[in-house]
Coordinates of C-alpha atoms and ligand atoms in Angstrom, one line a residue:
M1 CA 250.5 20.0 168.2
I2 CA 251.4 17.2 165.7
H3 CA 248.5 16.7 163.3
A4 CA 247.9 13.6 161.3
D5 CA 250.9 12.2 159.4
A6 CA 251.3 12.3 155.6
D7 CA 253.4 10.1 153.3
I8 CA 254.3 13.2 151.3
A9 CA 253.9 16.9 152.1
I10 CA 254.1 19.3 149.2
V11 CA 254.9 23.0 149.8
G12 CA 253.2 25.1 147.1
S13 CA 250.9 24.2 144.3
G14 CA 252.5 25.8 141.1
F15 CA 254.0 23.7 138.3
G16 CA 256.3 21.6 140.4
G17 CA 253.8 21.2 143.2
S18 CA 250.9 20.2 140.9
V19 CA 252.9 17.5 139.1
A20 CA 254.1 16.1 142.5
A21 CA 250.5 16.2 143.9
L22 CA 249.0 14.2 140.9
R23 CA 251.8 11.6 140.7
A24 CA 251.9 11.0 144.4
A25 CA 248.2 10.8 144.8
E26 CA 247.9 8.5 141.8
A27 CA 250.5 6.2 143.4
G28 CA 248.3 6.0 146.5
L29 CA 250.4 8.1 148.8
R30 CA 248.7 10.2 151.5
T31 CA 249.4 13.5 149.9
V32 CA 249.0 16.9 151.6
V33 CA 249.6 20.1 149.6
F34 CA 250.2 23.3 151.6
E35 CA 249.4 26.5 149.6
R36 CA 249.9 30.0 151.1
G37 CA 247.4 31.5 148.6
R38 CA 243.6 31.0 148.2
R39 CA 241.5 28.8 146.1
L40 CA 240.3 31.4 143.7
D41 CA 236.7 32.1 142.9
L42 CA 236.9 34.3 139.9
Q43 CA 233.3 35.5 140.2
S44 CA 233.7 36.8 143.7
E45 CA 234.1 40.4 144.7
R46 CA 237.2 39.5 146.7
E47 CA 239.0 38.6 143.5
R48 CA 238.6 42.2 142.2
R49 CA 239.7 43.7 145.5
D50 CA 242.7 41.6 146.6
V51 CA 245.2 41.7 143.8
L52 CA 248.5 41.3 145.7
L53 CA 249.8 39.3 148.6
T54 CA 250.3 41.9 151.4
R55 CA 250.1 42.0 155.2
Y56 CA 246.3 42.6 154.9
T57 CA 245.3 40.8 151.7
N58 CA 246.0 37.4 150.2
G59 CA 245.7 38.2 146.5
P60 CA 246.9 36.0 143.6
A61 CA 250.1 37.9 142.9
Q62 CA 253.3 38.4 144.9
L63 CA 255.6 41.3 144.2
H64 CA 259.1 40.6 145.5
S65 CA 260.9 43.9 145.9
M66 CA 264.4 43.5 147.2
S67 CA 267.8 44.9 146.8
G68 CA 268.8 44.2 143.2
L69 CA 265.6 42.6 142.0
L70 CA 261.9 43.2 141.3
A71 CA 259.9 40.0 140.6
L72 CA 256.3 39.1 140.2
T73 CA 255.1 35.5 140.9
G74 CA 251.8 33.7 141.7
N75 CA 250.2 33.2 145.1
A76 CA 247.1 31.0 144.9
L77 CA 246.1 27.4 144.4
G78 CA 247.7 26.7 141.0
G79 CA 250.6 29.1 141.7
G80 CA 251.8 31.1 138.7
S81 CA 249.3 29.4 136.4
Q82 CA 246.6 31.7 137.9
I83 CA 248.3 34.9 136.6
Y84 CA 250.5 33.8 133.8
T85 CA 250.0 34.2 130.0
A86 CA 249.9 30.4 129.5
V87 CA 252.6 30.0 126.9
K88 CA 253.8 26.3 126.9
M89 CA 257.2 26.3 125.1
P90 CA 260.3 24.2 125.8
P91 CA 263.6 26.1 125.4
K92 CA 265.9 25.7 122.4
P93 CA 267.7 22.3 122.3
E94 CA 271.2 23.8 122.8
I95 CA 270.0 25.1 126.3
F96 CA 270.6 21.5 127.4
D97 CA 274.2 21.3 126.1
H98 CA 275.8 22.8 129.3
H99 CA 275.2 23.2 133.0
W100 CA 272.8 20.3 133.4
P101 CA 273.7 17.1 135.3
G102 CA 275.2 14.4 133.1
D103 CA 272.0 12.4 132.7
I104 CA 269.8 15.2 131.5
N105 CA 270.0 16.3 127.8
W106 CA 267.7 17.3 125.0
Q107 CA 267.0 13.7 124.1
T108 CA 266.4 12.3 127.6
I109 CA 264.1 15.2 128.6
Q110 CA 261.7 14.8 125.6
P111 CA 259.4 12.0 127.1
W112 CA 258.8 14.2 130.1
Y113 CA 257.7 17.2 128.0
E114 CA 255.4 14.8 126.3
R115 CA 253.9 13.7 129.7
V116 CA 253.2 17.3 130.5
R117 CA 251.6 17.9 127.1
E118 CA 249.3 14.9 127.6
V119 CA 247.8 16.6 130.8
I120 CA 247.9 20.2 129.7
Q121 CA 247.2 19.8 126.0
P122 CA 248.5 23.1 124.7
K123 CA 247.1 24.6 121.5
T124 CA 248.1 27.5 119.2
V125 CA 245.7 30.2 118.3
D126 CA 244.3 29.6 114.8
Q127 CA 242.2 32.7 114.4
P128 CA 244.1 35.4 112.3
F129 CA 244.3 38.6 114.4
D130 CA 245.6 41.9 113.1
R131 CA 248.5 41.8 115.7
Q132 CA 249.9 38.6 114.0
A133 CA 250.1 40.5 110.7
K134 CA 251.8 43.4 112.4
L135 CA 254.2 41.0 114.1
E136 CA 255.2 39.8 110.6
S137 CA 256.3 43.4 109.8
I138 CA 258.3 43.6 113.0
A139 CA 259.9 40.2 112.3
T140 CA 261.0 41.3 108.8
A141 CA 262.6 44.4 110.2
L142 CA 264.4 42.5 112.9
A143 CA 265.4 39.6 110.5
G144 CA 263.6 37.2 112.7
R145 CA 260.7 34.8 112.3
V146 CA 257.1 34.8 113.7
E147 CA 256.3 31.7 115.6
P148 CA 252.7 31.0 116.9
L149 CA 252.8 29.9 120.5
P150 CA 251.1 26.9 122.1
L151 CA 249.0 28.0 125.0
A152 CA 247.3 26.2 127.9
W153 CA 243.8 27.2 126.7
S154 CA 240.8 26.1 124.8
P155 CA 239.2 28.7 122.6
P156 CA 236.0 29.9 124.3
P157 CA 232.7 28.9 122.6
K158 CA 231.8 32.5 121.8
P159 CA 233.9 35.7 121.8
Q160 CA 234.5 36.9 125.3
Q161 CA 235.4 40.3 126.5
P162 CA 237.6 42.1 124.0
N163 CA 241.3 42.0 124.6
I164 CA 241.0 45.6 125.6
A165 CA 238.1 47.0 127.6
A166 CA 237.2 50.2 129.4
V167 CA 237.8 48.5 132.8
D168 CA 240.6 48.6 135.2
L169 CA 243.8 46.6 134.6
H170 CA 243.0 43.9 137.1
G171 CA 239.5 43.5 135.9
Q172 CA 240.8 43.0 132.4
W173 CA 243.3 40.5 133.6
Q174 CA 240.6 38.6 135.4
A175 CA 238.5 38.5 132.3
W176 CA 241.2 36.6 130.6
Q177 CA 241.5 34.2 133.5
A178 CA 237.7 33.6 133.7
G179 CA 236.4 33.8 130.2
G180 CA 239.3 33.9 127.9
G181 CA 239.6 30.1 127.7
K182 CA 242.8 29.9 129.8
R183 CA 243.3 26.6 131.7
P184 CA 245.2 27.1 134.9
L185 CA 246.5 24.1 136.8
T186 CA 243.3 23.9 138.9
Q187 CA 241.7 22.7 135.6
T188 CA 244.4 20.1 134.8
Y189 CA 246.9 18.6 137.2
L190 CA 245.4 19.8 140.4
K191 CA 241.8 18.8 139.4
R192 CA 243.0 15.3 138.8
A193 CA 245.2 15.2 141.9
E194 CA 242.1 16.1 144.0
E195 CA 240.1 13.4 142.3
E196 CA 242.9 11.0 143.2
G197 CA 242.6 12.0 146.9
A198 CA 245.2 14.7 147.4
E199 CA 244.3 17.0 150.2
F200 CA 244.8 20.8 149.6
R201 CA 245.3 23.1 152.6
C202 CA 244.9 26.6 151.3
E203 CA 245.9 29.8 153.1
A204 CA 248.5 27.6 154.9
E205 CA 252.0 28.9 154.8
V206 CA 254.9 26.6 155.5
T207 CA 257.3 28.4 157.8
F208 CA 260.0 25.8 158.7
I209 CA 261.0 22.3 157.9
E210 CA 263.1 20.1 160.2
A211 CA 264.7 16.8 159.7
I212 CA 263.6 14.2 162.3
P213 CA 264.5 10.5 162.5
S214 CA 261.4 9.3 160.7
G215 CA 261.4 11.9 157.9
Y216 CA 260.6 15.6 158.3
R217 CA 258.4 17.8 160.4
V218 CA 256.7 20.5 158.3
H219 CA 255.6 23.6 160.4
Y220 CA 252.9 25.9 159.0
Q221 CA 250.6 28.7 159.8
S222 CA 247.1 29.0 158.7
R223 CA 244.4 31.6 159.1
S224 CA 241.1 30.9 160.6
D225 CA 238.5 33.6 161.4
G226 CA 241.3 36.2 161.5
A227 CA 243.4 34.2 164.0
I228 CA 246.7 32.7 163.0
I229 CA 247.1 29.0 163.9
A230 CA 250.5 27.3 164.1
D231 CA 250.5 23.6 163.5
S232 CA 252.8 20.8 162.0
V233 CA 252.6 17.6 160.0
R234 CA 255.1 14.8 160.0
A235 CA 255.9 13.4 156.5
E236 CA 258.2 10.8 155.2
K237 CA 258.9 12.8 152.1
V238 CA 258.7 16.6 151.5
V239 CA 258.6 18.3 148.2
I240 CA 259.5 22.0 148.2
T241 CA 257.8 23.9 145.3
A242 CA 257.1 27.3 146.8
G243 CA 258.4 29.1 143.6
T244 CA 262.0 30.0 143.2
L245 CA 262.3 33.0 145.6
N246 CA 260.0 31.6 148.3
T247 CA 261.8 28.2 148.1
L248 CA 265.2 29.9 148.5
R249 CA 263.9 32.0 151.5
L250 CA 262.6 28.8 153.1
L251 CA 265.8 26.9 152.6
F252 CA 268.0 29.7 153.8
R253 CA 265.8 30.0 156.9
C254 CA 266.0 26.3 157.6
R255 CA 269.8 26.3 157.1
D256 CA 270.9 29.6 158.6
A257 CA 268.2 31.1 160.9
A258 CA 267.1 27.9 162.6
D259 CA 268.7 24.5 162.7
G260 CA 266.1 22.4 160.7
L261 CA 268.3 21.5 157.7
P262 CA 271.8 22.5 158.8
H263 CA 273.7 20.4 156.1
L264 CA 272.2 22.1 153.0
S265 CA 274.9 22.8 150.4
P266 CA 277.0 26.0 150.6
A267 CA 276.0 26.5 146.9
L268 CA 272.5 27.6 148.1
G269 CA 271.6 30.9 146.4
R270 CA 274.3 30.6 143.7
H271 CA 273.4 30.6 140.0
F272 CA 270.2 32.6 140.1
F273 CA 268.7 33.8 136.8
T274 CA 266.2 36.4 135.7
N275 CA 265.8 34.5 132.4
G276 CA 266.8 37.5 130.3
D277 CA 263.4 39.1 131.1
M278 CA 262.5 42.7 130.1
G279 CA 259.3 44.5 129.3
A280 CA 258.7 47.0 126.4
A281 CA 255.7 48.6 124.7
L282 CA 254.9 50.1 121.3
W283 CA 252.5 53.0 121.4
R284 CA 251.3 56.2 119.8
G285 CA 251.1 55.2 116.2
A286 CA 248.8 54.6 113.2
G287 CA 250.4 51.2 112.7
L288 CA 249.4 49.6 116.0
P289 CA 247.2 46.5 115.6
K290 CA 243.4 46.6 116.0
T291 CA 242.2 45.4 119.4
D292 CA 240.6 41.9 119.3
T293 CA 239.0 39.2 121.4
G294 CA 241.9 36.8 121.4
P295 CA 244.1 35.6 124.2
L296 CA 246.8 37.9 125.6
V297 CA 249.6 36.2 123.8
T298 CA 249.4 34.7 120.3
A299 CA 253.0 34.6 119.0
W300 CA 256.6 35.8 119.3
V301 CA 259.4 36.9 117.0
D302 CA 262.1 34.3 117.3
L303 CA 265.5 36.1 117.2
W304 CA 267.4 33.2 118.7
Q305 CA 269.8 32.6 115.9
H306 CA 271.5 36.0 116.0
E307 CA 270.3 37.5 119.3
R308 CA 269.5 34.5 121.6
M309 CA 266.3 36.3 122.3
F310 CA 262.5 36.2 121.8
V311 CA 260.2 39.3 121.5
M312 CA 256.7 38.1 122.6
E313 CA 253.6 40.2 122.0
T314 CA 251.2 40.3 125.0
G315 CA 248.3 42.2 123.6
R316 CA 247.1 45.8 123.9
F317 CA 246.4 46.7 127.4
P318 CA 244.2 49.4 129.0
M319 CA 246.9 51.5 130.8
V320 CA 244.6 54.3 129.9
N321 CA 240.8 54.2 129.7
A322 CA 240.6 54.5 125.9
S323 CA 241.3 51.6 123.5
D324 CA 242.9 53.7 120.7
R325 CA 245.6 54.8 123.1
A326 CA 246.4 51.5 124.7
P327 CA 250.0 50.4 124.3
W328 CA 250.9 47.1 122.7
L329 CA 252.9 45.3 125.3
F330 CA 255.9 42.9 124.8
G331 CA 257.7 40.5 127.0
I332 CA 261.4 40.0 126.0
M333 CA 263.2 36.9 127.1
G334 CA 266.7 35.7 126.3
D335 CA 270.0 34.2 127.3
P336 CA 272.4 37.0 128.0
P337 CA 275.4 36.0 130.0
I338 CA 273.9 37.0 133.4
D339 CA 274.5 34.7 136.3
G340 CA 273.6 36.2 139.7
A341 CA 273.3 35.0 143.3
I342 CA 270.6 35.3 146.0
A343 CA 272.0 36.1 149.5
F344 CA 270.1 35.9 152.8
E345 CA 271.0 38.8 155.1
K346 CA 269.2 39.8 158.3
G347 CA 266.3 37.6 157.3
R348 CA 265.9 39.2 153.8
L349 CA 266.9 38.1 150.3
R350 CA 269.0 40.3 148.1
H351 CA 270.2 39.8 144.5
R352 CA 273.8 40.2 143.6
F353 CA 274.8 40.4 139.9
K354 CA 277.4 41.9 137.6
R355 CA 276.2 45.2 136.2
E356 CA 277.9 45.2 132.8
P357 CA 276.0 42.2 131.1
I358 CA 272.7 43.7 132.3
C359 CA 273.6 47.1 130.8
T360 CA 274.6 45.5 127.5
F361 CA 271.4 43.5 127.3
H362 CA 269.3 46.6 128.1
R363 CA 271.0 48.6 125.3
R364 CA 270.4 45.8 122.8
V365 CA 266.7 45.4 123.6
A366 CA 266.2 49.2 123.4
T367 CA 267.8 49.2 119.9
L368 CA 265.7 46.3 118.7
M369 CA 262.5 47.8 120.0
K370 CA 263.3 51.1 118.2
I371 CA 263.6 49.2 115.0
A372 CA 260.3 47.3 115.8
A373 CA 258.5 50.7 116.4
Q374 CA 259.7 52.1 113.1
A375 CA 258.4 49.0 111.3
I376 CA 254.8 49.7 112.3
E377 CA 255.0 53.5 112.6
S378 CA 254.8 53.8 116.3
R379 CA 257.0 54.7 119.3
A380 CA 259.0 52.4 121.5
L381 CA 258.9 52.5 125.3
V382 CA 261.4 50.4 127.4
L383 CA 262.1 50.4 131.1
P384 CA 264.6 53.2 131.8
A385 CA 268.2 52.0 131.9
S386 CA 268.7 53.7 135.3
V387 CA 266.0 51.6 136.8
F388 CA 266.5 48.3 135.0
N389 CA 270.3 48.2 135.4
R390 CA 270.1 48.6 139.2
R391 CA 267.1 46.4 139.7
P392 CA 266.4 43.9 136.9
V393 CA 262.8 42.9 136.6
T394 CA 261.6 39.3 136.1
V395 CA 258.5 37.1 136.0
H396 CA 260.6 34.0 135.5
P397 CA 263.0 33.8 138.5
L398 CA 265.1 30.5 138.2
G399 CA 267.9 28.7 139.9
G400 CA 269.6 29.1 143.3
A401 CA 269.0 25.6 144.5
R402 CA 270.0 24.0 141.3
M403 CA 270.5 20.4 140.1
A404 CA 274.1 19.4 139.9
N405 CA 276.5 16.4 139.9
G406 CA 277.6 17.1 143.4
P407 CA 277.0 19.4 146.5
H408 CA 279.8 21.8 145.7
E409 CA 278.1 22.8 142.5
G410 CA 274.4 22.7 143.5
V411 CA 271.8 21.9 146.1
I412 CA 270.0 18.9 144.6
D413 CA 271.0 15.8 142.5
S414 CA 269.8 15.1 139.0
H415 CA 266.5 13.6 140.3
Q416 CA 266.1 16.7 142.4
Q417 CA 266.7 15.1 145.8
V418 CA 268.5 17.5 148.2
F419 CA 272.2 16.4 148.8
G420 CA 272.5 15.0 152.3
Y421 CA 268.7 14.8 152.9
S422 CA 267.0 11.6 151.7
G423 CA 263.3 12.1 151.0
L424 CA 263.6 15.9 150.6
Y425 CA 263.1 17.3 147.1
V426 CA 263.1 20.7 145.3
L427 CA 260.8 20.5 142.2
D428 CA 260.2 24.1 141.2
G429 CA 262.0 26.9 139.3
A430 CA 264.8 27.0 141.9
A431 CA 266.0 23.6 140.7
I432 CA 266.6 24.8 137.1
P433 CA 270.4 24.9 136.7
R434 CA 270.6 27.6 134.0
Q435 CA 268.8 30.4 132.3
L436 CA 266.3 29.0 129.8
G437 CA 265.7 32.2 127.8
S438 CA 262.1 31.2 127.2
P439 CA 258.9 30.6 129.3
P440 CA 259.9 28.1 132.0
S441 CA 256.7 26.4 133.1
M442 CA 256.9 23.4 130.7
T443 CA 260.5 22.7 131.7
I444 CA 259.7 23.0 135.5
A445 CA 256.8 20.5 135.0
A446 CA 258.8 18.2 132.8
C447 CA 261.7 18.0 135.3
A448 CA 259.2 17.4 138.1
E449 CA 257.6 14.6 136.1
R450 CA 261.0 13.0 135.7
A451 CA 261.9 13.4 139.4
M452 CA 258.5 12.0 140.6
A453 CA 258.8 9.0 138.3
K454 CA 262.2 8.2 139.9
M455 CA 261.0 8.8 143.4
L456 CA 258.0 6.4 142.9
E457 CA 260.0 3.8 141.1
Q458 CA 262.3 3.6 144.1
G459 CA 259.4 2.7 146.2
H460 CA 258.0 4.8 149.0
Ligands
FAD1 C1 252.6 37.7 134.7 C2 253.3 36.4 134.4 C3 253.2 35.8 133.2 C4 253.9 34.6 133.0 N1 253.7 33.9 131.8 C5 254.2 32.7 131.6 C6 254.0 32.0 130.4 O1 253.2 32.4 129.5 N2 254.6 30.8 130.3 C7 255.4 30.2 131.2 O2 255.9 29.1 131.1 N3 255.6 30.9 132.4 C8 255.1 32.1 132.6 N4 255.3 32.8 133.8 C9 256.1 32.2 134.8 C10 255.5 31.0 135.5 O3 254.3 31.4 136.1 C11 256.5 30.4 136.5 O4 257.7 30.1 135.9 C12 255.9 29.2 137.2 O5 254.6 29.5 137.8 C13 256.9 28.7 138.3 O6 256.4 27.5 138.8 P1 256.9 27.0 140.2 O7 256.4 25.6 140.3 O8 258.3 27.3 140.3 O9 256.2 27.9 141.3 P2 254.9 28.8 141.3 O10 254.0 28.6 140.2 O11 255.4 30.2 141.6 O12 254.1 28.3 142.6 C14 254.6 28.4 143.9 C15 253.4 28.4 144.9 O13 253.9 28.2 146.2 C16 253.1 29.0 147.1 N5 253.9 29.3 148.3 C17 255.0 30.1 148.4 N6 255.5 30.0 149.6 C18 254.8 29.1 150.3 C19 254.9 28.6 151.6 N7 255.9 29.0 152.4 N8 254.0 27.7 152.0 C20 253.0 27.3 151.2 N9 252.9 27.7 149.9 C21 253.8 28.6 149.5 C22 252.8 30.2 146.3 O14 251.7 30.9 146.8 C23 252.6 29.7 144.9 O15 251.2 29.3 144.7 C24 254.6 34.0 134.0 C25 254.7 34.6 135.3 C26 254.0 35.8 135.5 C27 254.1 36.5 136.8

């Protein structure tokens, strides 16, 4: 059955999708956003119960476990902003020196970061916490520099739950979402988009997109009273923002498994990046910081100059039910020379990458974390090499449908329109043409702002 038409259909409501929804709705377009996840109600019992997206539950996090990769991403209205640590940092300027289309560079992208800041209004954490002082000791030992990080949050009026609590891991995480002052996209871009008339269809998963003479037909499945209902919408323009791995799966399916978008570039899947992600912890030591009531992340150690890496603290976490034994967690991001590819085989994604750069990166992180541990009299814990080198782990998957100067190098042009398909866009992490080495949400949103301005300027 063909449902009502839309001027623009948006697949996914993360950083790319939220920007697209607000700008399209503001311009008066009939805007429909399809979101596979739920509209979260953080007070509800279901929030505590359903953590992951599985066959039986539609929780706010999706674990992608595939050959050569383990990734965690968001699955709710607001996408990754519902589960992320809310750091809003652009990458280092030299990241824009290579691999971007000719008209994007550090200077030309600045106004679009500014547009995102106007809506999200990131702020650093002013309160001095013990972990910031400890981070200074680590920075000195690593010959780096502590940098406070701007977050999408507003300090809560009174101290909320402590950063560590005798509750389960998910309960602790939800405390940060609900009471810690974090502002997911449902409080910024999406709130405004809804006020401007955008329609959100939650628990609706887009399964297939096909080019038709008047635009595109977007097929989706939604759940109603336990039954799965298949339906479709015709739209003049379609913006795909399902998050890097879901976008790649959808595009592969439309190109290879069914004939919806048969002329997609052969470069689909190439130049996929894990953003130099790795996890580590410091534990068992007198020098660990005191627990506090602040946000999960406050600052990182900038090691860019000599390591092209950041070591970001992400608070002490209740892996065990006792605060004095909680490890202090770290997220490491960087720009190692790792350039992989996502392939689509027998309906499944797999990650192909060269082993050696991953092994070298792992060894370097392990060495640095050992030095960090000595600096505050604790012990370092990093993911075992045997696991990480076979299956890199990421919360920042990027690329695979990247912006490029032509269809032999990438899938979309510099304004993120798909080569060969007028009116079809990719505005999420899959569009980013290279590793950023830092948290990507600001850059995904800034590029989406730029692309939407061009789309709307051309008339609709
Ligand atoms: C634990 C964690 C911490 C992080 N911390 C930070 C941080 O501090 N700073 C930062 O910048 N980044 C952080 N990130 C990464 C950040 O969340 C992502 O880079 C960002 O959300 C990606 O935006 P996106 O627009 O590509 O898609 P996403 O935000 O992933 O949104 C995609 C949306 O599309 C929906 N969807 C998927 N498939 C379909 C379909 N077929 N039909 C309809 N809807 C669909 C999904 O449910 C999802 O809601 C973190 C990520 C994680 C997991």
